[in-house]
Short mmCIF file of C-alpha atoms in Angstrom, two decimals:
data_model
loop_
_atom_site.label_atom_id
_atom_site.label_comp_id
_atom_site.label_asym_id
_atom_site.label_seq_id
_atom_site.Cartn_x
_atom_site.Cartn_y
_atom_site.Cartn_z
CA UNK A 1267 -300.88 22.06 -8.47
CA UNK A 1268 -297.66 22.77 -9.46
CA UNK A 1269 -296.29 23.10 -5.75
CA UNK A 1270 -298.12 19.97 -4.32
CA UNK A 1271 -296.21 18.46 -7.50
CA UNK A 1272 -292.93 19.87 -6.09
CA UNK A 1273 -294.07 18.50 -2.88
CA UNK A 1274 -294.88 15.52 -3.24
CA UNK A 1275 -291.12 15.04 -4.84
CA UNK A 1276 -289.23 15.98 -2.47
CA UNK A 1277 -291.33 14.11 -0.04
CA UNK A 1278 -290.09 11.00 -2.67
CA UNK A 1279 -286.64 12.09 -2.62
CA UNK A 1280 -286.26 12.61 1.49
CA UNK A 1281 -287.75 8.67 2.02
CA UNK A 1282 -285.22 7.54 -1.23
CA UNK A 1283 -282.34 9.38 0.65
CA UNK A 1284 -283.13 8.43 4.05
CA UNK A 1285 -283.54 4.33 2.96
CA UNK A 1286 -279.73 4.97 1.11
CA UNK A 1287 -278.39 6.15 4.50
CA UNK A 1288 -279.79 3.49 6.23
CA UNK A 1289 -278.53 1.04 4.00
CA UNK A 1290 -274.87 2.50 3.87
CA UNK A 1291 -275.15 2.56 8.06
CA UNK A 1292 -275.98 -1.02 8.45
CA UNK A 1293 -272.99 -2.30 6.23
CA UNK A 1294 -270.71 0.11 8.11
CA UNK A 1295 -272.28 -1.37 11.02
CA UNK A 1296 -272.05 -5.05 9.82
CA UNK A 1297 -268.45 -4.07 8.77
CA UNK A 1298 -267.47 -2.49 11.82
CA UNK A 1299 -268.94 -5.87 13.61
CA UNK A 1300 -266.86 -8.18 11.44
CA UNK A 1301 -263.65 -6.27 12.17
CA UNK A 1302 -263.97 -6.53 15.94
CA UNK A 1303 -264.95 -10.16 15.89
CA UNK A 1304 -261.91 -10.86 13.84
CA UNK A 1305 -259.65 -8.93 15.66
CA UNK A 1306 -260.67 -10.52 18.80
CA UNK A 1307 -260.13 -14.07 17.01
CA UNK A 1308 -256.70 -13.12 16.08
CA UNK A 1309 -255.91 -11.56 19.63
CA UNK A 1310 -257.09 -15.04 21.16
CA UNK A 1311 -255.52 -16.91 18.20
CA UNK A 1312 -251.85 -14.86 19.04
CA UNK A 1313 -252.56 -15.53 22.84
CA UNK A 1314 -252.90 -19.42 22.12
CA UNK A 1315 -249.21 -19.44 19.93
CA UNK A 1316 -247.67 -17.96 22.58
CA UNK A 1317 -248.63 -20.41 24.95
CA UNK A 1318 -247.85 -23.25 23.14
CA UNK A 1319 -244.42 -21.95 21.82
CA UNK A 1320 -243.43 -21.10 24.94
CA UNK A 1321 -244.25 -24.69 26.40
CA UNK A 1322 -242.30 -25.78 23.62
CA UNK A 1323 -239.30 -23.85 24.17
CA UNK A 1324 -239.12 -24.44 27.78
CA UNK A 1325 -239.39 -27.98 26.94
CA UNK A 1326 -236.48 -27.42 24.34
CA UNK A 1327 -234.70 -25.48 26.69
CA UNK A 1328 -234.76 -28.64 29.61
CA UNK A 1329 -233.42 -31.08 26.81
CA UNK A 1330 -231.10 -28.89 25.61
CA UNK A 1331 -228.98 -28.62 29.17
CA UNK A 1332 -229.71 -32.35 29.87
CA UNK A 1333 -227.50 -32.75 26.75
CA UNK A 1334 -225.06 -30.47 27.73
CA UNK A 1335 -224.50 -31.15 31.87
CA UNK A 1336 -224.07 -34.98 30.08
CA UNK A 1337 -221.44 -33.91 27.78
CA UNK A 1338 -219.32 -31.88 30.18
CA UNK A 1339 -219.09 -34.60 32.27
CA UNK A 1340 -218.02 -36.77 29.52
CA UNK A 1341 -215.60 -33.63 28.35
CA UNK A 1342 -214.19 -33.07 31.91
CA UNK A 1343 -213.32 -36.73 32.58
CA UNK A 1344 -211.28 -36.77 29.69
CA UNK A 1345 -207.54 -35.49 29.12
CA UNK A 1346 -209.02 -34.68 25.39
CA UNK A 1347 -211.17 -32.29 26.73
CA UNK A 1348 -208.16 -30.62 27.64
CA UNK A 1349 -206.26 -30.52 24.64
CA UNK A 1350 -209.46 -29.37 22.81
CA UNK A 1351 -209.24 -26.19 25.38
CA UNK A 1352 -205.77 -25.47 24.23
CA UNK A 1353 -206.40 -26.02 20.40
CA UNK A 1354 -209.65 -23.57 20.97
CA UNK A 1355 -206.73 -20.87 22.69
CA UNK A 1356 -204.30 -20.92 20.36
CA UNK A 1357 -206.83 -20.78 17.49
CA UNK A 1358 -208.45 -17.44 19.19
CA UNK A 1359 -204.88 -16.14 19.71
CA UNK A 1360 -204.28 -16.88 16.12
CA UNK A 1361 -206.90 -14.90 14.69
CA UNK A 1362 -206.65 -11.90 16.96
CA UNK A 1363 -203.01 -12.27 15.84
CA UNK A 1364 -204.17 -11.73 12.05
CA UNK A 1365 -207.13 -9.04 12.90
CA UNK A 1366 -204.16 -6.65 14.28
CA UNK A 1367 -201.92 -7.46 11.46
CA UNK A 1368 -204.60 -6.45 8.99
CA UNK A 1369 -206.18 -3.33 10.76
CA UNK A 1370 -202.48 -2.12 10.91
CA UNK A 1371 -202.36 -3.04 7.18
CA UNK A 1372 -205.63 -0.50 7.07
CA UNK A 1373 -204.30 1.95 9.08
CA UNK A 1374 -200.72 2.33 6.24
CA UNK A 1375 -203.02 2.16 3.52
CA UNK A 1376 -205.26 4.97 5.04
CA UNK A 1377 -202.03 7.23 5.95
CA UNK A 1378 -201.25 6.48 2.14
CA UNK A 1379 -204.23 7.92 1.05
CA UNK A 1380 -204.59 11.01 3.31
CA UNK A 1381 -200.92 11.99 2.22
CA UNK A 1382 -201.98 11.87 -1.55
CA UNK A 1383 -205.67 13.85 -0.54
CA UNK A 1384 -202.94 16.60 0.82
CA UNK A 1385 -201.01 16.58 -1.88
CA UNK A 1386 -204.09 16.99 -4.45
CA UNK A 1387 -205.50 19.55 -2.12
CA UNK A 1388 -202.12 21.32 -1.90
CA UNK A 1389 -201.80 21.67 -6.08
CA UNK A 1390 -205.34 22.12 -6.02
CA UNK A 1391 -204.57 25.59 -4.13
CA UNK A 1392 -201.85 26.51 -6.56
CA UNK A 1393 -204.00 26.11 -9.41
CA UNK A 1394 -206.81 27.98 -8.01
CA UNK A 1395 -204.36 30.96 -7.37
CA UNK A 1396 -203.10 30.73 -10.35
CA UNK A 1397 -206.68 31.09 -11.79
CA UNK A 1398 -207.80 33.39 -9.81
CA UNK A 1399 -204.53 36.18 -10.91
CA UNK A 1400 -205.48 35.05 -14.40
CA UNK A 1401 -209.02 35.95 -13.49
CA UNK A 1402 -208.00 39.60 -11.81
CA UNK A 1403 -205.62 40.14 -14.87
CA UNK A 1404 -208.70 39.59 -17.31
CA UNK A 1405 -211.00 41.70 -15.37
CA UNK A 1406 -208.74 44.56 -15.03
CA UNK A 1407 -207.72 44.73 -19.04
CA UNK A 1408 -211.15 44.48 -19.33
CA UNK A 1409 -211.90 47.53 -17.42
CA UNK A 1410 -209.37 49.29 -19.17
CA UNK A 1411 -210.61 48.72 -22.54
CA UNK A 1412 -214.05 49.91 -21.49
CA UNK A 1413 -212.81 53.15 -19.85
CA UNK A 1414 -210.84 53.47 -23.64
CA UNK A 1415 -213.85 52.99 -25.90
CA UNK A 1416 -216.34 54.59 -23.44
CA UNK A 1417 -219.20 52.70 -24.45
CA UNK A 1418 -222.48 54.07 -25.30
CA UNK A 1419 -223.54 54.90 -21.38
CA UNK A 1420 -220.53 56.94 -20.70
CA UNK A 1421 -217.82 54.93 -18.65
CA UNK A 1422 -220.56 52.90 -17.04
CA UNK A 1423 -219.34 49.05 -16.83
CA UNK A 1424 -222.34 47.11 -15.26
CA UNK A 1425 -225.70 46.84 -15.97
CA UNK A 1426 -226.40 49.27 -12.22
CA UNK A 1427 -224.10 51.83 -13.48
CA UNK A 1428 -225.82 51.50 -16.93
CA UNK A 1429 -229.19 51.71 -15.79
CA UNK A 1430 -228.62 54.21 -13.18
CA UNK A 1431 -227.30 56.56 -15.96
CA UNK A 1432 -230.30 55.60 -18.10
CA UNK A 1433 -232.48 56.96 -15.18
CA UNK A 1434 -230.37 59.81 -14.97
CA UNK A 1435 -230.98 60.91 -18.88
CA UNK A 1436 -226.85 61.17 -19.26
CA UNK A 1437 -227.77 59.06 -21.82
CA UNK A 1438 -230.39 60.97 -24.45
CA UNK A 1439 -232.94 58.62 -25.13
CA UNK A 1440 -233.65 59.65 -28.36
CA UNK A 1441 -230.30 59.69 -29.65
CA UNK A 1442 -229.90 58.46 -33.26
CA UNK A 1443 -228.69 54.88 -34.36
#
């Protein structure tokens, strides 16, 4: 009884599971479905744009050198025209003009600069040699005073030499405090 019981639930529990799946397949499907159709609206949508914009622009495009063929002819019948191409040169030459007279500006200013980075980097080198004879000078008195007082490891200075000599039993282990 008790295994037709156990039966009989799982039997429940396969059709429960099997009517989820479904379920969660057809809205993947149904999603799935909407995606492509709106993709494919878009696509065509995009497609459309770019046939209209570039109707527009070529339309844009024709206006735009009707307007200018019309005012070159105006500009090249006239001795104005003419001046205005001389003001437009000697503006141009004006500003190149200024544009070399500030990049050589730049160029003093960075010369400036890179002679004062030497200069730093020069005392820079003096003080770090300075420094370092301080450093050797320290280190060496240092040694001295350690070969002097001996130390509790014998002469050993560094924690190797200490340790070492520690393996070594120089050093009795049970020596008292």
């Amino acid at each position: 009884a008790a295994a037709a019981t156990a039966e009989r639930e799982r039997a429940k529990m396969e059709r429960i599971s099997s009517i989820v799946e479904d379920g969660e397949m057809s809205k993947r499907q149904k999603r799935t479905k909407k995606s492509i159709w709106h993709f494919t609206v878009t696509v065509k949508r995009r497609a459309l744009l770019a046939w209209l914009q570039a109707l527009d622009d070529a339309h844009r495009m024709r206006r735009a050198a009707r307007k200018l063929t019309a005012k070159g002819h105006l500009k090249t019948q006239s001795l104005a025209f003419e001046t205005w191409l001389e003001f437009w040169r000697v503006a141009k030459e004006e500003k190149i003009r200024r544009r070399v007279e500030e990049l050589e500006r730049r160029a003093a200013a960075a010369e400036e600069e890179e002679a004062r980075a030497a200069e730093a980097a020069a005392a820079a080198r003096e003080k770090s040699v300075g420094v370092a004879a301080r450093i050797a000078a320290a280190e060496e008195r240092e040694t001295e005073a350690r070969k002097k007082i001996g130390g509790e490891y014998g002469s050993a200075t560094s924690f190797r030499e200490k340790s070492k000599a520690f393996r070594r039993n120089d050093v009795k282990r049970d020596a008292p405090k």
